[in-house]
Amino acid sequence: MSDTEVRPEAPQGSRLFARWRSTPAFARSVVLAIAVVGVGAIMRRPDAVAMGAPLAIVAVWSMVRRPVLSPVVHTWLRHTVLREGQTTAWTATVEAGPGVEDVGFAVTETAFTRYTPTSQSVATGDAGVEVRQLDVLCQSTRWGLRRLGPATCAVSSAFGAFIWDPPPAPGALVPTVPLPEAFSARSPVPDPDGLVGRSRSRHQGDGSEIATVRAFRFGDRLRRIHWPVSVRTGELHVTTTYADQDSEILILVDAMQDLGRSTGFEGEDSSLDNGVRAAAAVAEHYLRAGDRVGLQVLGAHQSPRLSPGLGSNQLRRLLDVLARVRVADGGVIDEKRLQGQLRHPVSVGTLVVFLTPAISVEVLAHASALARRGTSTVVVDTLPRSMAVAHLTDEELSGLVPEHEISSGARLAWRLRLMERSREMTRTRLSGVPIVTWIGPGTLDLVLRDIGRQRRSPRMVSR
């Protein structure tokens, strides 16, 4: 780094402390030098003395050049929150004193992280007082709480005789928010019920979409006059519009199971990967459209229910909740937690979007119950296409059962589970809940259009 380049300021509490100590290599050189030179002097062997002299010279020179002052070392992580695929850096700044020749910095690899390179080293030269900066680029390849590090820094003297190696800097848990997939929906939400928004209401009012053209009445605004019709008929006519209202969308992410193998944002996706990224995409689309979006992660550990809200702050809160999702263990406590989460009331006019691999019977039953009460409900199937077949390879089965339990019985059990899944999905469709596969843009268009048509027709609901 050049002297003119601005170095980032180290945060407080990032300094490392240690003491200089001799290395095993220095101890070996001293012992060998004494032994070889001593034996050569006693036995009058000039060749032995000649062989031990270089070791003795190196040991003496290392003692003369031994550093006295401890270097000033700071290490820290540049960013505290990442997105999938985003790169940050572990940074180390070293202010070395006299006698220091080499500085090394390394970061330990962890799951779903990528480092380029994993370590760096630099020679300080004879001056030994210049501030050196070393950066190891860290990329998080999957959403969730990723531990980057720990990071290790070491400073050595001449010939590696003495080393200054503090304890590794602990790796920080960095939330990695999911990278929303491309998503767009042209069909309006069926039941807008707010005050201000861009969703077309079924009722007439102040808005942007024309409903009808009628004769002028007392109290109509002059800017609503439709001049072409007024000139043709000889009487004043005005346009009426549909009211623009905001909608409420509740996203329910099924975290009871995580089926399939996840290799990061550039590789294979599991069912929970699809659900989390789809939730982020749907929420971002409707929040930017001015609608209210809420979130509930079903069965996950320590995932609070996020009440419907508006704006960019709501999107940040939602992404933070998704970044901390942990799949349920499948125990009794998780089943009780799921039952409690499904008992939360849903307000009238809310569009409920289930993101589930359609394995949990309770989740599909709850979707059917909401539809029978008249709530607009959509189920989005997040099961990977590679897992929706009866014949799976050993590598695909390893995402369901441990490798030592892979057998013909496991394949038979998965085929039976797919048959049960197909039966439950058929029951859910017959109860009036549409089930679509997540395909990105346009996933909900046809479904929302059909729900809107059903809303405009008479229907019977249960109370």
PDB file of N, CA and C in Angstrom, residues 89-157:
ATOM      1  N   ALA A  89     -13.642  -8.055   4.177  1.00  0.00           N
ATOM      2  CA  ALA A  89     -12.211  -8.303   4.363  1.00  0.00           C
ATOM      3  C   ALA A  89     -11.871  -8.340   5.841  1.00  0.00           C
ATOM      4  N   TRP A  90     -11.079  -9.341   6.216  1.00  0.00           N
ATOM      5  CA  TRP A  90     -10.384  -9.322   7.495  1.00  0.00           C
ATOM      6  C   TRP A  90      -9.130  -8.467   7.287  1.00  0.00           C
ATOM      7  N   THR A  91      -9.001  -7.421   8.075  1.00  0.00           N
ATOM      8  CA  THR A  91      -7.899  -6.479   7.916  1.00  0.00           C
ATOM      9  C   THR A  91      -7.004  -6.524   9.140  1.00  0.00           C
ATOM     10  N   ALA A  92      -5.714  -6.504   8.909  1.00  0.00           N
ATOM     11  CA  ALA A  92      -4.720  -6.429   9.982  1.00  0.00           C
ATOM     12  C   ALA A  92      -3.749  -5.301   9.662  1.00  0.00           C
ATOM     13  N   THR A  93      -3.567  -4.391  10.598  1.00  0.00           N
ATOM     14  CA  THR A  93      -2.558  -3.334  10.477  1.00  0.00           C
ATOM     15  C   THR A  93      -1.475  -3.594  11.515  1.00  0.00           C
ATOM     16  N   VAL A  94      -0.238  -3.613  11.078  1.00  0.00           N
ATOM     17  CA  VAL A  94       0.898  -3.961  11.941  1.00  0.00           C
ATOM     18  C   VAL A  94       1.893  -2.800  11.907  1.00  0.00           C
ATOM     19  N   GLU A  95       2.165  -2.233  13.064  1.00  0.00           N
ATOM     20  CA  GLU A  95       3.201  -1.216  13.227  1.00  0.00           C
ATOM     21  C   GLU A  95       4.395  -1.893  13.896  1.00  0.00           C
ATOM     22  N   ALA A  96       5.291  -2.363  13.074  1.00  0.00           N
ATOM     23  CA  ALA A  96       6.411  -3.153  13.571  1.00  0.00           C
ATOM     24  C   ALA A  96       7.534  -2.257  14.072  1.00  0.00           C
ATOM     25  N   GLY A  97       8.280  -2.756  15.056  1.00  0.00           N
ATOM     26  CA  GLY A  97       9.430  -2.039  15.584  1.00  0.00           C
ATOM     27  C   GLY A  97      10.732  -2.546  14.993  1.00  0.00           C
ATOM     28  N   PRO A  98      11.863  -2.083  15.500  1.00  0.00           N
ATOM     29  CA  PRO A  98      13.165  -2.548  15.000  1.00  0.00           C
ATOM     30  C   PRO A  98      13.352  -4.046  15.235  1.00  0.00           C
ATOM     31  N   GLY A  99      13.977  -4.698  14.274  1.00  0.00           N
ATOM     32  CA  GLY A  99      14.257  -6.123  14.387  1.00  0.00           C
ATOM     33  C   GLY A  99      13.208  -7.017  13.770  1.00  0.00           C
ATOM     34  N   VAL A 100      12.080  -6.480  13.373  1.00  0.00           N
ATOM     35  CA  VAL A 100      11.012  -7.284  12.768  1.00  0.00           C
ATOM     36  C   VAL A 100      11.271  -7.402  11.275  1.00  0.00           C
ATOM     37  N   GLU A 101      11.159  -8.626  10.754  1.00  0.00           N
ATOM     38  CA  GLU A 101      11.412  -8.846   9.326  1.00  0.00           C
ATOM     39  C   GLU A 101      10.201  -9.361   8.572  1.00  0.00           C
ATOM     40  N   ASP A 102       9.352 -10.183   9.188  1.00  0.00           N
ATOM     41  CA  ASP A 102       8.219 -10.788   8.479  1.00  0.00           C
ATOM     42  C   ASP A 102       6.957 -10.637   9.303  1.00  0.00           C
ATOM     43  N   VAL A 103       5.836 -10.431   8.564  1.00  0.00           N
ATOM     44  CA  VAL A 103       4.509 -10.338   9.167  1.00  0.00           C
ATOM     45  C   VAL A 103       3.594 -11.272   8.381  1.00  0.00           C
ATOM     46  N   GLY A 104       2.875 -12.116   9.086  1.00  0.00           N
ATOM     47  CA  GLY A 104       1.944 -13.047   8.452  1.00  0.00           C
ATOM     48  C   GLY A 104       0.547 -12.895   9.019  1.00  0.00           C
ATOM     49  N   PHE A 105      -0.454 -13.127   8.163  1.00  0.00           N
ATOM     50  CA  PHE A 105      -1.849 -13.002   8.580  1.00  0.00           C
ATOM     51  C   PHE A 105      -2.639 -14.078   7.864  1.00  0.00           C
ATOM     52  N   ALA A 106      -3.442 -14.852   8.614  1.00  0.00           N
ATOM     53  CA  ALA A 106      -4.199 -15.972   8.047  1.00  0.00           C
ATOM     54  C   ALA A 106      -5.567 -16.037   8.689  1.00  0.00           C
ATOM     55  N   VAL A 107      -6.561 -16.551   7.928  1.00  0.00           N
ATOM     56  CA  VAL A 107      -7.934 -16.699   8.396  1.00  0.00           C
ATOM     57  C   VAL A 107      -8.351 -18.142   8.192  1.00  0.00           C
ATOM     58  N   THR A 108      -8.958 -18.727   9.207  1.00  0.00           N
ATOM     59  CA  THR A 108      -9.394 -20.128   9.149  1.00  0.00           C
ATOM     60  C   THR A 108     -10.677 -20.240   8.337  1.00  0.00           C
ATOM     61  N   GLU A 109     -10.737 -21.193   7.432  1.00  0.00           N
ATOM     62  CA  GLU A 109     -11.917 -21.398   6.608  1.00  0.00           C
ATOM     63  C   GLU A 109     -13.043 -22.020   7.426  1.00  0.00           C
ATOM     64  N   THR A 110     -14.271 -21.595   7.140  1.00  0.00           N
ATOM     65  CA  THR A 110     -15.470 -22.116   7.785  1.00  0.00           C
ATOM     66  C   THR A 110     -16.487 -22.493   6.712  1.00  0.00           C
ATOM     67  N   ALA A 111     -17.609 -23.078   7.160  1.00  0.00           N
ATOM     68  CA  ALA A 111     -18.628 -23.535   6.213  1.00  0.00           C
ATOM     69  C   ALA A 111     -19.277 -22.360   5.500  1.00  0.00           C
ATOM     70  N   PHE A 112     -19.527 -22.524   4.204  1.00  0.00           N
ATOM     71  CA  PHE A 112     -20.191 -21.547   3.352  1.00  0.00           C
ATOM     72  C   PHE A 112     -19.460 -20.209   3.333  1.00  0.00           C
ATOM     73  N   THR A 113     -18.143 -20.268   3.386  1.00  0.00           N
ATOM     74  CA  THR A 113     -17.329 -19.067   3.230  1.00  0.00           C
ATOM     75  C   THR A 113     -16.218 -19.366   2.237  1.00  0.00           C
ATOM     76  N   ARG A 114     -15.721 -18.317   1.611  1.00  0.00           N
ATOM     77  CA  ARG A 114     -14.674 -18.451   0.604  1.00  0.00           C
ATOM     78  C   ARG A 114     -13.662 -17.333   0.823  1.00  0.00           C
ATOM     79  N   TYR A 115     -12.374 -17.692   0.881  1.00  0.00           N
ATOM     80  CA  TYR A 115     -11.324 -16.718   1.160  1.00  0.00           C
ATOM     81  C   TYR A 115     -10.347 -16.654  -0.014  1.00  0.00           C
ATOM     82  N   THR A 116      -9.979 -15.468  -0.398  1.00  0.00           N
ATOM     83  CA  THR A 116      -9.023 -15.259  -1.491  1.00  0.00           C
ATOM     84  C   THR A 116      -8.059 -14.135  -1.123  1.00  0.00           C
ATOM     85  N   PRO A 117      -6.822 -14.479  -0.768  1.00  0.00           N
ATOM     86  CA  PRO A 117      -6.331 -15.824  -0.400  1.00  0.00           C
ATOM     87  C   PRO A 117      -6.637 -16.077   1.070  1.00  0.00           C
ATOM     88  N   THR A 118      -6.304 -17.273   1.554  1.00  0.00           N
ATOM     89  CA  THR A 118      -6.545 -17.582   2.959  1.00  0.00           C
ATOM     90  C   THR A 118      -5.493 -16.979   3.873  1.00  0.00           C
ATOM     91  N   SER A 119      -4.342 -16.565   3.335  1.00  0.00           N
ATOM     92  CA  SER A 119      -3.289 -15.979   4.170  1.00  0.00           C
ATOM     93  C   SER A 119      -2.465 -15.016   3.322  1.00  0.00           C
ATOM     94  N   GLN A 120      -1.789 -14.115   4.026  1.00  0.00           N
ATOM     95  CA  GLN A 120      -0.887 -13.164   3.387  1.00  0.00           C
ATOM     96  C   GLN A 120       0.314 -12.954   4.290  1.00  0.00           C
ATOM     97  N   SER A 121       1.450 -12.659   3.670  1.00  0.00           N
ATOM     98  CA  SER A 121       2.665 -12.360   4.424  1.00  0.00           C
ATOM     99  C   SER A 121       3.409 -11.252   3.701  1.00  0.00           C
ATOM    100  N   VAL A 122       4.180 -10.488   4.460  1.00  0.00           N
ATOM    101  CA  VAL A 122       4.914  -9.371   3.901  1.00  0.00           C
ATOM    102  C   VAL A 122       6.195  -9.188   4.689  1.00  0.00           C
ATOM    103  N   ALA A 123       7.253  -8.784   4.023  1.00  0.00           N
ATOM    104  CA  ALA A 123       8.531  -8.491   4.665  1.00  0.00           C
ATOM    105  C   ALA A 123       8.590  -7.005   4.992  1.00  0.00           C
ATOM    106  N   THR A 124       8.985  -6.662   6.204  1.00  0.00           N
ATOM    107  CA  THR A 124       9.006  -5.264   6.636  1.00  0.00           C
ATOM    108  C   THR A 124      10.269  -4.546   6.207  1.00  0.00           C
ATOM    109  N   GLY A 125      11.344  -5.242   5.911  1.00  0.00           N
ATOM    110  CA  GLY A 125      12.593  -4.598   5.513  1.00  0.00           C
ATOM    111  C   GLY A 125      13.408  -4.175   6.721  1.00  0.00           C
ATOM    112  N   ASP A 126      14.438  -3.371   6.468  1.00  0.00           N
ATOM    113  CA  ASP A 126      15.339  -2.964   7.544  1.00  0.00           C
ATOM    114  C   ASP A 126      14.758  -1.863   8.413  1.00  0.00           C
ATOM    115  N   ALA A 127      13.852  -1.047   7.833  1.00  0.00           N
ATOM    116  CA  ALA A 127      13.328   0.064   8.623  1.00  0.00           C
ATOM    117  C   ALA A 127      12.535  -0.447   9.809  1.00  0.00           C
ATOM    118  N   GLY A 128      11.594  -1.340   9.544  1.00  0.00           N
ATOM    119  CA  GLY A 128      10.866  -1.981  10.619  1.00  0.00           C
ATOM    120  C   GLY A 128       9.933  -1.079  11.385  1.00  0.00           C
ATOM    121  N   VAL A 129       9.626   0.114  10.881  1.00  0.00           N
ATOM    122  CA  VAL A 129       8.737   1.024  11.596  1.00  0.00           C
ATOM    123  C   VAL A 129       7.523   1.403  10.749  1.00  0.00           C
ATOM    124  N   GLU A 130       7.448   0.975   9.524  1.00  0.00           N
ATOM    125  CA  GLU A 130       6.323   1.336   8.663  1.00  0.00           C
ATOM    126  C   GLU A 130       5.095   0.515   9.030  1.00  0.00           C
ATOM    127  N   VAL A 131       3.919   1.161   8.940  1.00  0.00           N
ATOM    128  CA  VAL A 131       2.663   0.476   9.210  1.00  0.00           C
ATOM    129  C   VAL A 131       2.279  -0.343   7.987  1.00  0.00           C
ATOM    130  N   ARG A 132       2.119  -1.633   8.185  1.00  0.00           N
ATOM    131  CA  ARG A 132       1.764  -2.537   7.104  1.00  0.00           C
ATOM    132  C   ARG A 132       0.304  -2.952   7.262  1.00  0.00           C
ATOM    133  N   GLN A 133      -0.410  -3.074   6.146  1.00  0.00           N
ATOM    134  CA  GLN A 133      -1.800  -3.517   6.156  1.00  0.00           C
ATOM    135  C   GLN A 133      -1.940  -4.760   5.302  1.00  0.00           C
ATOM    136  N   LEU A 134      -2.582  -5.769   5.864  1.00  0.00           N
ATOM    137  CA  LEU A 134      -2.816  -7.025   5.166  1.00  0.00           C
ATOM    138  C   LEU A 134      -4.319  -7.287   5.157  1.00  0.00           C
ATOM    139  N   ASP A 135      -4.850  -7.687   4.003  1.00  0.00           N
ATOM    140  CA  ASP A 135      -6.277  -7.947   3.832  1.00  0.00           C
ATOM    141  C   ASP A 135      -6.478  -9.348   3.291  1.00  0.00           C
ATOM    142  N   VAL A 136      -7.409 -10.065   3.910  1.00  0.00           N
ATOM    143  CA  VAL A 136      -7.861 -11.364   3.412  1.00  0.00           C
ATOM    144  C   VAL A 136      -9.336 -11.222   3.060  1.00  0.00           C
ATOM    145  N   LEU A 137      -9.675 -11.372   1.780  1.00  0.00           N
ATOM    146  CA  LEU A 137     -11.049 -11.199   1.324  1.00  0.00           C
ATOM    147  C   LEU A 137     -11.886 -12.403   1.722  1.00  0.00           C
ATOM    148  N   CYS A 138     -13.045 -12.131   2.325  1.00  0.00           N
ATOM    149  CA  CYS A 138     -13.946 -13.172   2.815  1.00  0.00           C
ATOM    150  C   CYS A 138     -15.292 -13.023   2.113  1.00  0.00           C
ATOM    151  N   GLN A 139     -15.761 -14.083   1.497  1.00  0.00           N
ATOM    152  CA  GLN A 139     -17.047 -14.073   0.799  1.00  0.00           C
ATOM    153  C   GLN A 139     -17.987 -15.066   1.462  1.00  0.00           C
ATOM    154  N   SER A 140     -19.188 -14.607   1.804  1.00  0.00           N
ATOM    155  CA  SER A 140     -20.216 -15.469   2.367  1.00  0.00           C
ATOM    156  C   SER A 140     -21.098 -15.976   1.236  1.00  0.00           C
ATOM    157  N   THR A 141     -21.204 -17.299   1.102  1.00  0.00           N
ATOM    158  CA  THR A 141     -21.884 -17.890  -0.044  1.00  0.00           C
ATOM    159  C   THR A 141     -23.288 -18.386   0.278  1.00  0.00           C
ATOM    160  N   ARG A 142     -23.750 -18.217   1.528  1.00  0.00           N
ATOM    161  CA  ARG A 142     -25.109 -18.658   1.873  1.00  0.00           C
ATOM    162  C   ARG A 142     -25.658 -17.769   2.983  1.00  0.00           C
ATOM    163  N   TRP A 143     -26.966 -17.543   2.943  1.00  0.00           N
ATOM    164  CA  TRP A 143     -27.618 -16.748   3.974  1.00  0.00           C
ATOM    165  C   TRP A 143     -27.485 -17.450   5.335  1.00  0.00           C
ATOM    166  N   GLY A 144     -27.693 -16.683   6.385  1.00  0.00           N
ATOM    167  CA  GLY A 144     -27.612 -17.227   7.736  1.00  0.00           C
ATOM    168  C   GLY A 144     -26.543 -16.523   8.546  1.00  0.00           C
ATOM    169  N   LEU A 145     -26.352 -17.000   9.757  1.00  0.00           N
ATOM    170  CA  LEU A 145     -25.305 -16.473  10.623  1.00  0.00           C
ATOM    171  C   LEU A 145     -24.009 -17.188  10.288  1.00  0.00           C
ATOM    172  N   ARG A 146     -23.115 -16.502   9.638  1.00  0.00           N
ATOM    173  CA  ARG A 146     -21.847 -17.076   9.204  1.00  0.00           C
ATOM    174  C   ARG A 146     -20.737 -16.591  10.124  1.00  0.00           C
ATOM    175  N   ARG A 147     -19.928 -17.537  10.595  1.00  0.00           N
ATOM    176  CA  ARG A 147     -18.773 -17.198  11.427  1.00  0.00           C
ATOM    177  C   ARG A 147     -17.543 -17.089  10.532  1.00  0.00           C
ATOM    178  N   LEU A 148     -17.031 -15.879  10.390  1.00  0.00           N
ATOM    179  CA  LEU A 148     -15.855 -15.620   9.557  1.00  0.00           C
ATOM    180  C   LEU A 148     -14.625 -15.586  10.451  1.00  0.00           C
ATOM    181  N   GLY A 149     -13.768 -16.536  10.257  1.00  0.00           N
ATOM    182  CA  GLY A 149     -12.569 -16.587  11.096  1.00  0.00           C
ATOM    183  C   GLY A 149     -12.554 -17.854  11.939  1.00  0.00           C
ATOM    184  N   PRO A 150     -11.689 -17.897  12.960  1.00  0.00           N
ATOM    185  CA  PRO A 150     -10.867 -16.819  13.520  1.00  0.00           C
ATOM    186  C   PRO A 150      -9.676 -16.433  12.642  1.00  0.00           C
ATOM    187  N   ALA A 151      -9.103 -15.260  12.977  1.00  0.00           N
ATOM    188  CA  ALA A 151      -7.962 -14.724  12.242  1.00  0.00           C
ATOM    189  C   ALA A 151      -6.717 -14.776  13.118  1.00  0.00           C
ATOM    190  N   THR A 152      -5.606 -15.143  12.507  1.00  0.00           N
ATOM    191  CA  THR A 152      -4.337 -15.295  13.221  1.00  0.00           C
ATOM    192  C   THR A 152      -3.289 -14.384  12.595  1.00  0.00           C
ATOM    193  N   CYS A 153      -2.560 -13.674  13.452  1.00  0.00           N
ATOM    194  CA  CYS A 153      -1.479 -12.804  12.995  1.00  0.00           C
ATOM    195  C   CYS A 153      -0.195 -13.190  13.735  1.00  0.00           C
ATOM    196  N   ALA A 154       0.921 -13.209  13.028  1.00  0.00           N
ATOM    197  CA  ALA A 154       2.214 -13.557  13.619  1.00  0.00           C
ATOM    198  C   ALA A 154       3.285 -12.636  13.055  1.00  0.00           C
ATOM    199  N   VAL A 155       4.208 -12.224  13.930  1.00  0.00           N
ATOM    200  CA  VAL A 155       5.326 -11.353  13.564  1.00  0.00           C
ATOM    201  C   VAL A 155       6.609 -12.065  13.972  1.00  0.00           C
ATOM    202  N   SER A 156       7.593 -12.124  13.083  1.00  0.00           N
ATOM    203  CA  SER A 156       8.840 -12.841  13.366  1.00  0.00           C
ATOM    204  C   SER A 156      10.030 -11.929  13.155  1.00  0.00           C
ATOM    205  N   SER A 157      11.132 -12.279  13.825  1.00  0.00           N
ATOM    206  CA  SER A 157      12.375 -11.506  13.734  1.00  0.00           C
ATOM    207  C   SER A 157      13.295 -12.133  12.693  1.00  0.00           C
TER     208      SER A 157
END
